[in-house]
């Protein structure tokens, strides 16, 4: 019997295709009618926060809007009231249940700012609070680790980036996503055998930069949730500011390095890490990058860099799934976790 | 012979006293003359980024200003031009040399926004670029791991929070800092013996929240740089969203939990972690919290929570120093690092 997690990973081409069909026009209309704002404040936790991190890059590069990631505890723990003048206030939550996300949107509304909810549950409190709601249409996510709702959230953030940019070619590029994810799933067939080698790995490092900084966090979270490996993620720039000292011979390092603006920087780091004796697992479509790897995790050619996080996370999800199975763990029910985390 | 690192750790009461004396009035004057802004965009990396993370909490709770942490690679890698309307643009860099920090300030200036540099080198390119410069007056930092410049950066961010709040009692509270840091150094005398137990620790978790979310990152970085331990930091809220699955019997977990708004949440987590078999190292002034610890790392009573990151990092710096010595490592020259990291 395949696990729920595997079914949900496999469903992603269909989920993203449906989402594009149902929400692309809606997002264009929302953007066309948004009141003026100077920056976006996004409240999110866990995988949703990684989707927000992606928006921090995509919304600025494509449309110039800076993105601030909200610290929801400012409101819920400290009772602080941030001035939200000039802000578009956004909450991302799979369940739409978390009280801390809700508090941020509520404050945005109180101050008369435009509010946006991105959630898989259109009947949730978060959806009820916001001026505009984008539903993920991903179907119930039954496994505890988020997969299809994460890529759906990324796709929503990408659609907003395209709509905010006002450029038709960006909106057109989105249509490549379902096929690119499908191809990535096919390219990942070897992973079940490849992960055997990592059965007794107890820690690893994951590095991504720019758009794929988010991918490094999401991959680390999947490994932690599903395989209990101590996975730590970095940008290549931050990694050089100290943590590179932890590299030892044989330490597994995942490098998320699709071609694009950050590729040369990542390639330089990859070569440095090889010299320091690290064992590289490389997610890329570049033959040169994959050739540096002990374990190559290919993604398809042709997707523009700003959309690459939607293909680059797929091998990561599959590594976490297959490694959980290799360890004899149940991928659907990680120890000590619940699906909805109601943090304050 | 004591290491440079130890000397620099011990110098912090004096460094912070000098900084308050030389810059408090200056910061008040800067704030009095700043043009209007709706939020702050702060560019920083490494330890400086942790000082920025502290500002994200302190500037909002004390003065209501949201803080966005800049992604400098947006400018340097992607050539993106963020709209900086409504922003105060801040760069924090010990050396003032990093090209990516410089690019953010330069863009702020080009768009006519107010710019602020916080650096230990008043003759650096970053200082030359900014409208206003706050020097740390910390003296040359000779060991590679930042200690005195980190607490000095925190103190600058705290002075700005107090000045932006316009409340005299906040400015008065700052005067407690040098004595509080001095007392923390005295309270930390046992650490040299206590760390023996962790000689063969290869990984650990560090949790802080709110103001001390920054402390958890900075402590993790010190451990990584100086002892090569794989240390991973979290907020207590994010930790419950998945990573708590990695807890195993005996896994060392540092909890940064001074009393204040986040204390009850941290205490609940501490009890949960004890039940899951984790080994707790607790940084707190609360007897109840310290009593839960295998290794108690006390800080002094009486400092308000918003200033506690300046005392709470001290035991962390000392644990990293003493553990490096216990491992026979040179704390002044971690492998593979340079003092000035010129990232793009």
XYZ file of C-alpha atoms in Angstrom:
688
model
C 0.000 0.000 0.000
C 1.382 3.377 -0.955
C 1.388 5.908 1.824
C -0.857 8.950 1.823
C 2.321 11.023 1.609
C 3.379 9.329 -1.601
C -0.073 9.775 -3.112
C -0.020 13.447 -2.197
C 3.461 13.932 -3.660
C 2.348 12.235 -6.881
C -0.796 14.376 -7.080
C 1.121 17.642 -7.385
C 0.999 18.060 -11.189
C -2.789 17.738 -11.032
C -3.083 20.008 -7.973
C -1.036 22.779 -9.598
C -2.893 22.474 -12.908
C -6.241 22.820 -11.106
C -4.988 25.751 -9.057
C -3.784 27.633 -12.143
C -7.098 27.016 -13.830
C -9.209 28.153 -10.916
C -7.208 31.006 -9.414
C -5.024 32.670 -12.064
C -7.765 34.986 -13.285
C -8.975 35.618 -9.732
C -5.469 36.686 -8.668
C -5.199 39.032 -11.653
C -8.475 40.635 -10.642
C -7.424 41.000 -7.010
C -4.190 42.686 -8.049
C -6.018 44.999 -10.449
C -8.225 46.259 -7.615
C -5.747 46.349 -4.704
C -5.313 49.752 -3.120
C -1.785 51.142 -3.302
C 0.841 49.622 -0.978
C 4.610 50.028 -0.567
C 5.503 46.626 0.846
C 3.938 43.304 1.866
C 3.854 41.945 5.406
C 3.365 38.165 5.317
C 2.434 36.089 8.368
C 3.038 32.332 8.166
C 4.623 29.400 10.021
C 6.267 26.136 9.063
C 6.027 25.234 5.363
C 3.797 28.264 4.754
C 6.624 30.458 6.039
C 8.875 28.919 3.409
C 6.339 29.908 0.743
C 6.508 33.432 2.215
C 10.314 33.323 1.955
C 9.912 32.467 -1.728
C 7.635 35.499 -2.146
C 10.323 37.670 -0.558
C 12.433 36.962 -3.632
C 9.798 36.571 -6.353
C 7.724 39.645 -5.488
C 10.799 41.877 -5.382
C 12.541 40.573 -8.495
C 9.422 40.481 -10.660
C 7.527 43.458 -9.280
C 9.799 45.466 -6.947
C 7.757 44.995 -3.767
C 9.774 44.372 -0.591
C 8.378 41.627 1.630
C 8.594 41.603 5.438
C 8.016 38.307 7.200
C 5.803 39.055 10.189
C 6.711 37.886 13.670
C 3.206 36.948 14.818
C 4.316 36.646 18.459
C 4.690 40.431 18.519
C 0.918 40.655 18.662
C 0.059 37.451 20.498
C 2.832 37.424 23.110
C 3.817 41.057 23.523
C 0.515 42.724 22.669
C 2.453 45.059 20.373
C 0.534 46.974 17.732
C 2.649 47.368 14.593
C 1.916 50.370 12.386
C 0.752 48.810 9.158
C 0.623 51.993 7.078
C 1.766 51.307 3.474
C 1.520 47.503 3.962
C -0.395 44.783 2.137
C -1.125 42.264 4.918
C -0.989 38.582 3.904
C -1.618 35.409 5.922
C -0.666 31.954 4.620
C -1.960 28.887 6.446
C -2.881 25.456 5.109
C -5.585 25.017 7.737
C -6.481 28.686 8.199
C -6.836 27.889 11.913
C -3.789 29.315 13.630
C -4.689 32.114 16.079
C -1.400 33.965 15.546
C -1.942 34.291 11.776
C -5.459 35.450 12.466
C -4.227 38.152 14.864
C -1.998 39.688 12.183
C -4.804 39.850 9.602
C -7.226 41.212 12.174
C -4.835 44.044 13.007
C -4.379 44.798 9.291
C -8.132 45.050 8.901
C -8.478 47.258 11.986
C -5.972 49.667 10.470
C -7.821 49.700 7.157
C -5.085 47.937 5.194
C -5.825 45.437 2.382
C -5.722 41.831 3.639
C -5.175 38.580 1.791
C -5.613 34.977 2.992
C -4.021 31.996 1.243
C -5.414 28.745 2.602
C -6.591 25.263 1.699
C -9.821 25.823 3.648
C -12.126 28.517 2.292
C -14.386 28.044 5.323
C -11.593 28.704 7.859
C -11.412 31.661 10.285
C -8.459 33.090 8.306
C -10.525 33.096 5.100
C -13.455 34.711 6.908
C -11.204 37.522 8.167
C -9.539 38.560 4.884
C -10.662 40.969 2.151
C -9.495 38.489 -0.474
C -9.141 34.706 -0.218
C -7.123 32.448 -2.484
C -7.994 28.813 -1.961
C -5.435 26.150 -2.787
C -8.014 23.606 -4.073
C -5.488 20.907 -3.103
C -8.011 18.578 -1.501
C -7.637 17.529 2.127
C -3.988 16.964 3.006
C -4.103 13.779 5.052
C -0.456 13.136 5.755
C 1.022 15.344 8.457
C 3.985 16.598 6.425
C 2.873 19.258 3.932
C 3.738 18.546 0.287
C 0.959 19.419 -2.170
C -0.177 22.400 -0.107
C 3.414 23.707 -0.043
C 3.818 23.624 -3.836
C 0.295 25.050 -4.161
C 1.263 27.947 -1.861
C 4.417 28.492 -3.938
C 2.286 28.543 -7.080
C -0.029 31.154 -5.536
C 2.941 33.323 -4.596
C 4.296 32.896 -8.141
C 0.934 33.869 -9.644
C 0.890 37.011 -7.505
C 4.437 37.830 -8.583
C 3.385 37.485 -12.220
C 0.214 39.522 -11.730
C 2.043 42.269 -9.800
C 4.684 42.416 -12.549
C 1.971 43.116 -15.114
C 3.904 41.117 -17.724
C 2.019 38.559 -19.773
C 5.121 36.413 -20.366
C 5.403 35.810 -16.608
C 1.812 34.616 -16.462
C 2.430 32.424 -19.508
C 5.492 30.830 -17.900
C 3.317 29.523 -15.073
C 1.575 27.174 -17.495
C 4.786 25.111 -17.716
C 4.553 24.122 -14.050
C 2.341 21.000 -14.093
C 4.426 19.330 -16.832
C 7.700 20.359 -15.159
C 6.598 18.776 -11.868
C 5.441 15.661 -13.711
C 8.837 15.361 -15.424
C 10.624 15.864 -12.117
C 8.668 12.968 -10.637
C 9.793 10.745 -13.544
C 13.425 11.900 -13.236
C 13.318 10.962 -9.551
C 12.715 7.238 -10.055
C 16.219 6.290 -8.823
C 15.772 7.940 -5.424
C 14.415 4.825 -3.697
C 17.757 3.057 -4.352
C 19.916 6.129 -3.833
C 18.704 6.827 -0.303
C 19.852 3.420 1.002
C 23.285 4.972 1.389
C 21.883 7.549 3.843
C 20.067 5.090 6.138
C 22.353 5.953 9.064
C 22.931 9.632 8.286
C 22.106 11.515 11.484
C 22.757 15.059 10.280
C 23.148 16.991 7.080
C 23.359 20.475 5.651
C 21.162 22.000 2.963
C 22.150 25.072 0.993
C 20.122 27.153 -1.423
C 20.131 30.775 -2.395
C 17.783 33.386 -3.782
C 14.503 31.814 -4.945
C 15.685 28.446 -3.645
C 16.584 29.663 -0.175
C 12.981 28.642 0.537
C 13.654 25.185 -0.932
C 16.552 24.647 1.475
C 14.275 25.372 4.458
C 11.442 23.215 3.175
C 13.728 20.275 2.391
C 15.288 20.545 5.863
C 11.837 20.531 7.442
C 10.729 17.455 5.453
C 13.863 15.566 6.526
C 13.354 16.559 10.164
C 9.665 15.697 10.232
C 9.850 12.448 8.314
C 13.298 10.989 9.039
C 14.310 12.788 12.299
C 17.645 13.719 10.716
C 19.152 16.936 12.079
C 19.057 18.939 8.857
C 20.186 22.559 8.875
C 19.619 24.968 6.012
C 21.541 28.034 4.923
C 21.970 30.484 2.123
C 25.387 30.098 0.520
C 26.270 33.619 1.706
C 25.345 32.979 5.345
C 27.037 29.601 5.208
C 30.368 31.228 4.438
C 29.871 33.525 7.469
C 30.774 30.851 9.999
C 28.822 27.594 9.611
C 31.215 26.373 6.897
C 33.503 25.547 9.853
C 31.256 22.557 10.638
C 32.135 20.769 7.365
C 33.890 17.458 7.946
C 34.889 14.703 5.611
C 31.803 12.740 4.582
C 29.242 15.224 5.905
C 26.237 15.107 3.540
C 25.430 18.479 1.969
C 22.406 19.010 -0.267
C 22.930 21.818 -2.771
C 19.833 23.276 -4.401
C 21.317 24.870 -7.481
C 19.194 25.254 -10.597
C 20.833 27.397 -13.272
C 20.260 31.120 -13.074
C 21.581 34.187 -11.292
C 22.813 32.335 -8.202
C 24.292 29.346 -10.032
C 27.920 30.531 -10.319
C 28.030 31.353 -6.623
C 26.631 27.935 -5.741
C 29.046 26.214 -8.132
C 32.012 27.903 -6.462
C 30.722 26.751 -3.083
C 30.146 23.213 -4.402
C 33.783 22.981 -5.497
C 34.994 24.365 -2.162
C 32.868 21.825 -0.287
C 34.194 18.958 -2.413
C 37.736 20.022 -1.509
C 36.761 20.029 2.163
C 35.587 16.437 1.763
C 31.833 16.938 2.021
C 29.535 14.430 0.308
C 27.367 16.339 -2.154
C 23.741 15.686 -3.082
C 22.918 18.072 -5.913
C 19.494 19.218 -7.099
C 19.978 20.828 -10.511
C 19.333 20.512 -14.235
C 22.970 21.384 -15.013
C 25.147 18.433 -16.045
C 28.207 20.192 -14.598
C 26.566 20.579 -11.223
C 25.217 17.022 -11.174
C 28.690 15.712 -12.090
C 30.044 17.091 -8.796
C 27.534 15.064 -6.805
C 27.808 11.666 -5.129
C 24.030 11.601 -5.478
C 22.528 13.467 -8.424
C 18.939 14.662 -8.077
C 17.992 15.954 -11.535
C 15.221 18.408 -12.349
C 14.006 19.273 -15.856
C 15.481 21.840 -18.219
C 13.615 24.886 -19.356
C 11.770 26.231 -16.326
C 12.790 29.859 -15.613
C 14.788 30.259 -12.387
C 11.980 32.112 -10.592
C 9.746 29.039 -10.976
C 12.445 26.479 -10.161
C 11.454 26.127 -6.465
C 8.354 24.227 -7.637
C 10.451 21.552 -9.337
C 13.477 21.673 -6.991
C 11.499 20.667 -3.888
C 10.164 17.474 -5.537
C 13.384 15.395 -5.232
C 13.621 16.672 -1.654
C 10.128 15.458 -0.810
C 10.947 12.084 -2.362
C 14.280 11.747 -0.537
C 12.476 12.382 2.759
C 9.712 9.893 1.909
C 12.074 7.136 0.713
C 14.490 7.642 3.573
C 11.628 7.384 6.075
C 10.650 4.079 4.454
C 14.286 2.864 4.424
C 14.359 3.545 8.160
C 11.132 1.651 8.743
C 9.255 4.784 9.769
C 5.630 5.595 8.952
C 5.773 8.610 6.611
C 2.157 9.527 7.293
C 2.429 9.874 11.049
C 5.725 11.361 12.260
C 6.221 10.994 16.000
C 4.973 13.808 18.166
C 3.271 15.887 15.472
C -0.280 16.958 14.760
C -1.629 18.288 11.475
C -2.917 21.593 12.812
C -0.557 23.444 15.127
C -2.408 26.159 17.006
C 0.439 28.374 18.177
C 0.015 31.708 19.886
C 47.631 32.739 28.060
C 43.992 33.679 27.697
C 42.674 33.689 24.154
C 41.714 36.856 22.327
C 38.162 35.530 22.318
C 38.097 35.294 26.099
C 39.512 38.786 26.450
C 36.893 40.136 24.074
C 34.083 38.345 25.929
C 35.341 39.771 29.234
C 35.570 43.299 27.782
C 31.842 43.529 27.042
C 30.764 45.475 30.172
C 33.327 48.131 29.327
C 32.462 48.122 25.597
C 28.752 48.593 26.277
C 29.380 51.320 28.901
C 31.545 53.248 26.432
C 29.004 52.808 23.642
C 26.146 54.138 25.804
C 28.256 57.098 26.814
C 29.311 58.002 23.283
C 26.261 57.177 21.183
C 23.078 57.454 23.264
C 22.706 61.207 22.751
C 23.729 60.871 19.091
C 21.031 58.257 18.471
C 18.414 60.473 20.129
C 19.399 63.315 17.826
C 19.282 61.116 14.726
C 15.798 59.909 15.624
C 14.620 63.468 16.328
C 15.633 64.526 12.812
C 14.691 61.432 10.794
C 12.171 62.031 8.029
C 8.931 60.088 8.379
C 9.011 56.364 7.587
C 6.521 53.493 7.908
C 8.890 50.559 8.340
C 12.601 49.724 8.519
C 14.472 47.592 5.995
C 17.631 46.188 7.591
C 20.460 44.568 5.618
C 22.916 42.396 7.557
C 24.597 38.981 7.558
C 25.900 36.566 10.178
C 25.896 37.924 13.738
C 24.805 41.344 12.452
C 21.704 39.682 11.019
C 20.923 38.368 14.485
C 21.116 41.940 15.819
C 18.654 42.860 13.042
C 16.377 40.017 14.162
C 16.444 41.498 17.674
C 15.426 44.887 16.215
C 12.488 43.198 14.497
C 11.058 42.580 17.955
C 12.358 45.575 19.911
C 11.452 48.264 17.363
C 7.913 46.939 16.995
C 7.156 46.338 20.676
C 8.636 49.610 21.895
C 7.831 51.876 18.979
C 5.429 50.101 16.599
C 7.729 50.056 13.563
C 7.686 46.851 11.508
C 11.122 45.622 10.445
C 11.858 43.797 7.175
C 15.123 41.889 6.926
C 16.560 42.655 3.501
C 17.676 39.888 1.157
C 20.799 41.613 -0.218
C 21.167 39.050 -3.006
C 18.058 40.554 -4.610
C 20.216 43.482 -5.666
C 23.587 41.800 -6.068
C 22.509 38.538 -7.730
C 19.236 39.368 -9.451
C 19.769 43.046 -10.154
C 16.291 43.688 -8.729
C 15.403 47.223 -7.679
C 13.122 47.163 -4.656
C 10.786 50.122 -4.205
C 11.954 51.635 -0.948
C 9.139 54.180 -0.532
C 8.183 54.532 3.172
C 11.333 52.689 4.340
C 14.166 53.622 6.671
C 17.143 51.749 5.176
C 19.640 50.314 7.678
C 22.897 48.408 7.147
C 24.666 46.577 9.987
C 28.203 45.295 9.434
C 31.077 44.925 11.868
C 33.643 45.648 9.162
C 31.497 47.887 6.976
C 33.149 46.176 3.991
C 30.579 43.798 2.560
C 29.534 44.750 -0.999
C 26.014 43.376 -0.594
C 25.244 45.585 2.445
C 26.640 48.524 0.556
C 24.386 47.852 -2.443
C 21.260 48.045 -0.265
C 22.266 51.382 1.294
C 23.258 52.774 -2.073
C 19.839 51.954 -3.490
C 18.167 53.574 -0.462
C 20.158 56.723 -1.058
C 19.381 56.713 -4.782
C 15.670 56.623 -3.954
C 16.032 59.490 -1.485
C 15.285 57.379 1.595
C 17.007 57.968 4.962
C 19.979 55.603 5.446
C 21.723 54.420 8.587
C 24.998 52.505 8.990
C 25.923 50.610 12.166
C 29.551 49.512 12.061
C 32.712 49.128 14.090
C 34.672 51.037 11.433
C 33.722 54.667 10.939
C 36.136 54.853 7.985
C 34.503 51.941 6.107
C 32.665 52.161 2.762
C 29.352 51.456 4.521
C 29.879 54.427 6.851
C 30.830 56.658 3.924
C 27.596 55.755 2.123
C 25.068 56.410 4.915
C 23.296 59.597 6.018
C 23.903 58.645 9.645
C 26.634 56.448 11.123
C 26.641 54.829 14.540
C 30.046 53.496 15.448
C 30.348 50.617 17.899
C 33.562 51.918 19.542
C 34.307 48.279 20.427
C 37.991 48.391 19.467
C 39.363 46.031 16.828
C 37.767 42.599 17.130
C 40.723 40.266 16.697
C 39.174 36.874 17.169
C 37.178 35.641 14.189
C 33.989 34.863 16.106
C 32.066 38.077 16.865
C 31.261 38.646 20.541
C 31.738 42.244 21.704
C 30.622 43.659 18.352
C 27.459 41.523 18.539
C 26.426 42.818 21.968
C 27.403 46.332 20.849
C 25.121 45.984 17.804
C 22.326 44.740 20.085
C 22.886 47.762 22.337
C 22.641 50.117 19.344
C 19.383 48.483 18.238
C 18.112 48.780 21.835
C 19.070 52.479 21.973
C 17.177 53.085 18.743
C 14.153 51.231 20.128
C 14.253 53.449 23.223
C 14.737 56.626 21.195
C 11.959 55.704 18.739
C 9.626 54.984 21.674
C 10.188 58.497 23.035
C 9.932 57.169 26.594
C 12.578 58.271 29.078
C 12.192 55.132 31.200
C 13.321 53.005 28.244
C 16.447 55.110 27.824
C 17.071 54.890 31.585
C 16.792 51.097 31.539
C 19.736 50.899 29.135
C 22.045 52.128 31.864
C 21.627 48.794 33.672
C 23.326 46.911 30.855
C 27.042 47.109 31.745
C 26.451 45.918 35.324
C 24.064 43.185 34.148
C 26.650 41.840 31.704
C 29.325 42.008 34.412
C 27.116 40.018 36.787
C 26.389 37.457 34.083
C 30.117 36.917 33.591
C 30.468 36.248 37.351
C 27.454 33.909 37.390
C 29.065 31.931 34.536
C 32.156 30.818 36.467
C 31.028 27.167 36.569
C 30.784 26.829 32.791
C 34.381 25.613 32.334
C 33.554 22.494 34.409
C 30.009 22.111 33.117
C 30.993 21.830 29.452
C 33.190 18.766 30.046
C 30.003 16.738 29.824
C 29.425 17.958 26.258
C 32.908 17.173 24.898
C 31.528 14.578 22.487
C 28.203 16.244 21.690
C 27.965 16.411 17.895
C 24.598 18.134 17.558
C 22.178 20.135 19.631
C 19.067 22.280 19.416
C 18.648 25.850 20.619
C 15.265 27.428 21.235
C 14.387 31.022 22.015
C 11.394 33.197 21.278
C 10.502 36.837 20.850
C 13.432 39.083 21.789
C 15.577 36.004 22.369
C 14.870 34.405 19.023
C 17.996 36.344 18.030
C 19.898 34.800 20.955
C 19.089 31.291 19.739
C 20.570 32.078 16.312
C 23.652 33.766 17.723
C 24.344 30.943 20.194
C 23.969 28.377 17.392
C 26.431 30.331 15.246
C 29.003 30.549 18.075
C 28.774 26.797 18.640
C 29.135 26.089 14.931
C 32.050 28.458 14.416
C 33.990 27.561 17.540
C 33.159 23.929 18.300
C 31.901 22.606 14.897
C 28.828 21.199 16.631
C 25.763 21.014 14.388
C 23.576 23.432 16.324
C 20.125 24.309 14.994
C 17.997 27.146 16.335
C 14.249 27.616 16.383
C 11.496 29.684 17.881
C 9.359 27.581 20.203
C 6.405 28.108 17.846
C 8.265 26.919 14.748
C 9.784 24.052 16.704
C 6.338 22.646 17.420
C 5.559 22.811 13.657
C 7.627 19.738 12.802
C 11.202 19.817 14.117
C 10.079 18.572 17.547
C 9.972 15.155 15.825
C 13.802 15.074 15.945
C 13.913 14.968 19.766
C 15.484 11.788 21.088
C 16.476 10.690 24.548
C 19.605 12.563 25.590
C 19.569 15.140 22.781
C 20.956 18.392 24.216
C 18.521 21.328 23.963
C 19.469 24.865 25.007
C 16.450 26.895 26.100
C 16.855 30.660 26.201
C 14.040 31.625 28.546
C 14.356 34.782 30.610
C 11.133 35.736 32.395
C 8.671 37.896 30.494
C 5.931 37.576 27.902
C 7.302 34.403 26.279
C 8.270 32.631 29.508
C 5.104 30.553 30.056
C 5.220 29.272 26.479
C 8.878 28.307 26.885
C 8.191 26.669 30.261
C 5.465 24.504 28.741
C 7.885 23.460 25.989
C 10.644 22.759 28.539
C 8.360 20.362 30.419
C 7.308 18.664 27.182
C 10.962 18.240 26.145
C 11.865 16.765 29.545
C 9.105 14.198 29.078
C 10.504 13.345 25.652
C 13.873 12.672 27.293
C 15.842 15.693 26.017
C 18.757 16.966 28.087
C 18.073 20.611 28.923
C 20.576 23.450 29.207
C 18.631 26.460 30.454
C 19.559 30.148 30.238
C 17.276 32.022 32.625
C 17.080 33.982 35.858
C 14.038 31.957 36.986
C 14.734 29.321 39.643
C 11.857 27.209 38.297
C 13.318 27.181 34.829
C 16.860 26.478 36.016
C 15.556 23.613 38.157
C 14.405 21.807 34.981
C 17.929 21.881 33.565
C 20.707 19.301 33.632
C 22.994 22.313 33.125
C 21.827 25.637 34.551
C 23.163 28.802 32.912
C 21.980 31.638 35.169
C 21.605 35.292 34.194
C 20.907 38.160 36.616
C 17.518 39.296 37.911
C 16.091 42.701 37.191
C 16.845 43.415 33.539
C 13.627 44.069 31.568
C 12.814 41.346 29.035
C 13.509 43.587 26.031
C 17.119 43.979 27.195
C 17.617 40.352 28.197
C 19.314 39.331 24.894
C 22.374 41.287 26.037
C 22.769 39.140 29.145
C 21.356 35.886 27.741
C 24.014 35.551 25.009
C 26.899 35.739 27.528
C 26.596 32.158 28.879
C 26.267 31.043 25.263
C 29.506 32.757 24.261
C 31.241 31.173 27.250
C 29.872 27.684 26.550
C 31.219 27.943 22.989
C 34.613 29.212 24.193
C 35.010 26.613 26.960
C 33.782 23.781 24.780
C 36.292 24.746 22.066
C 39.051 24.597 24.698
C 37.762 21.274 26.062
C 38.018 19.910 22.520
C 41.555 21.207 22.115
C 40.544 23.707 19.426
C 41.932 27.209 18.994
C 39.028 29.558 19.770
C 40.673 32.472 17.965
C 41.057 30.795 14.586
C 38.182 28.469 13.646
C 38.990 26.318 10.650
C 38.084 27.669 7.261
C 36.917 31.147 8.344
C 38.107 34.686 7.715
C 37.184 37.763 9.722
C 35.763 39.781 6.848
C 33.415 37.870 4.558
C 32.880 39.757 1.330
C 29.722 38.130 0.004
C 27.835 39.278 -3.039
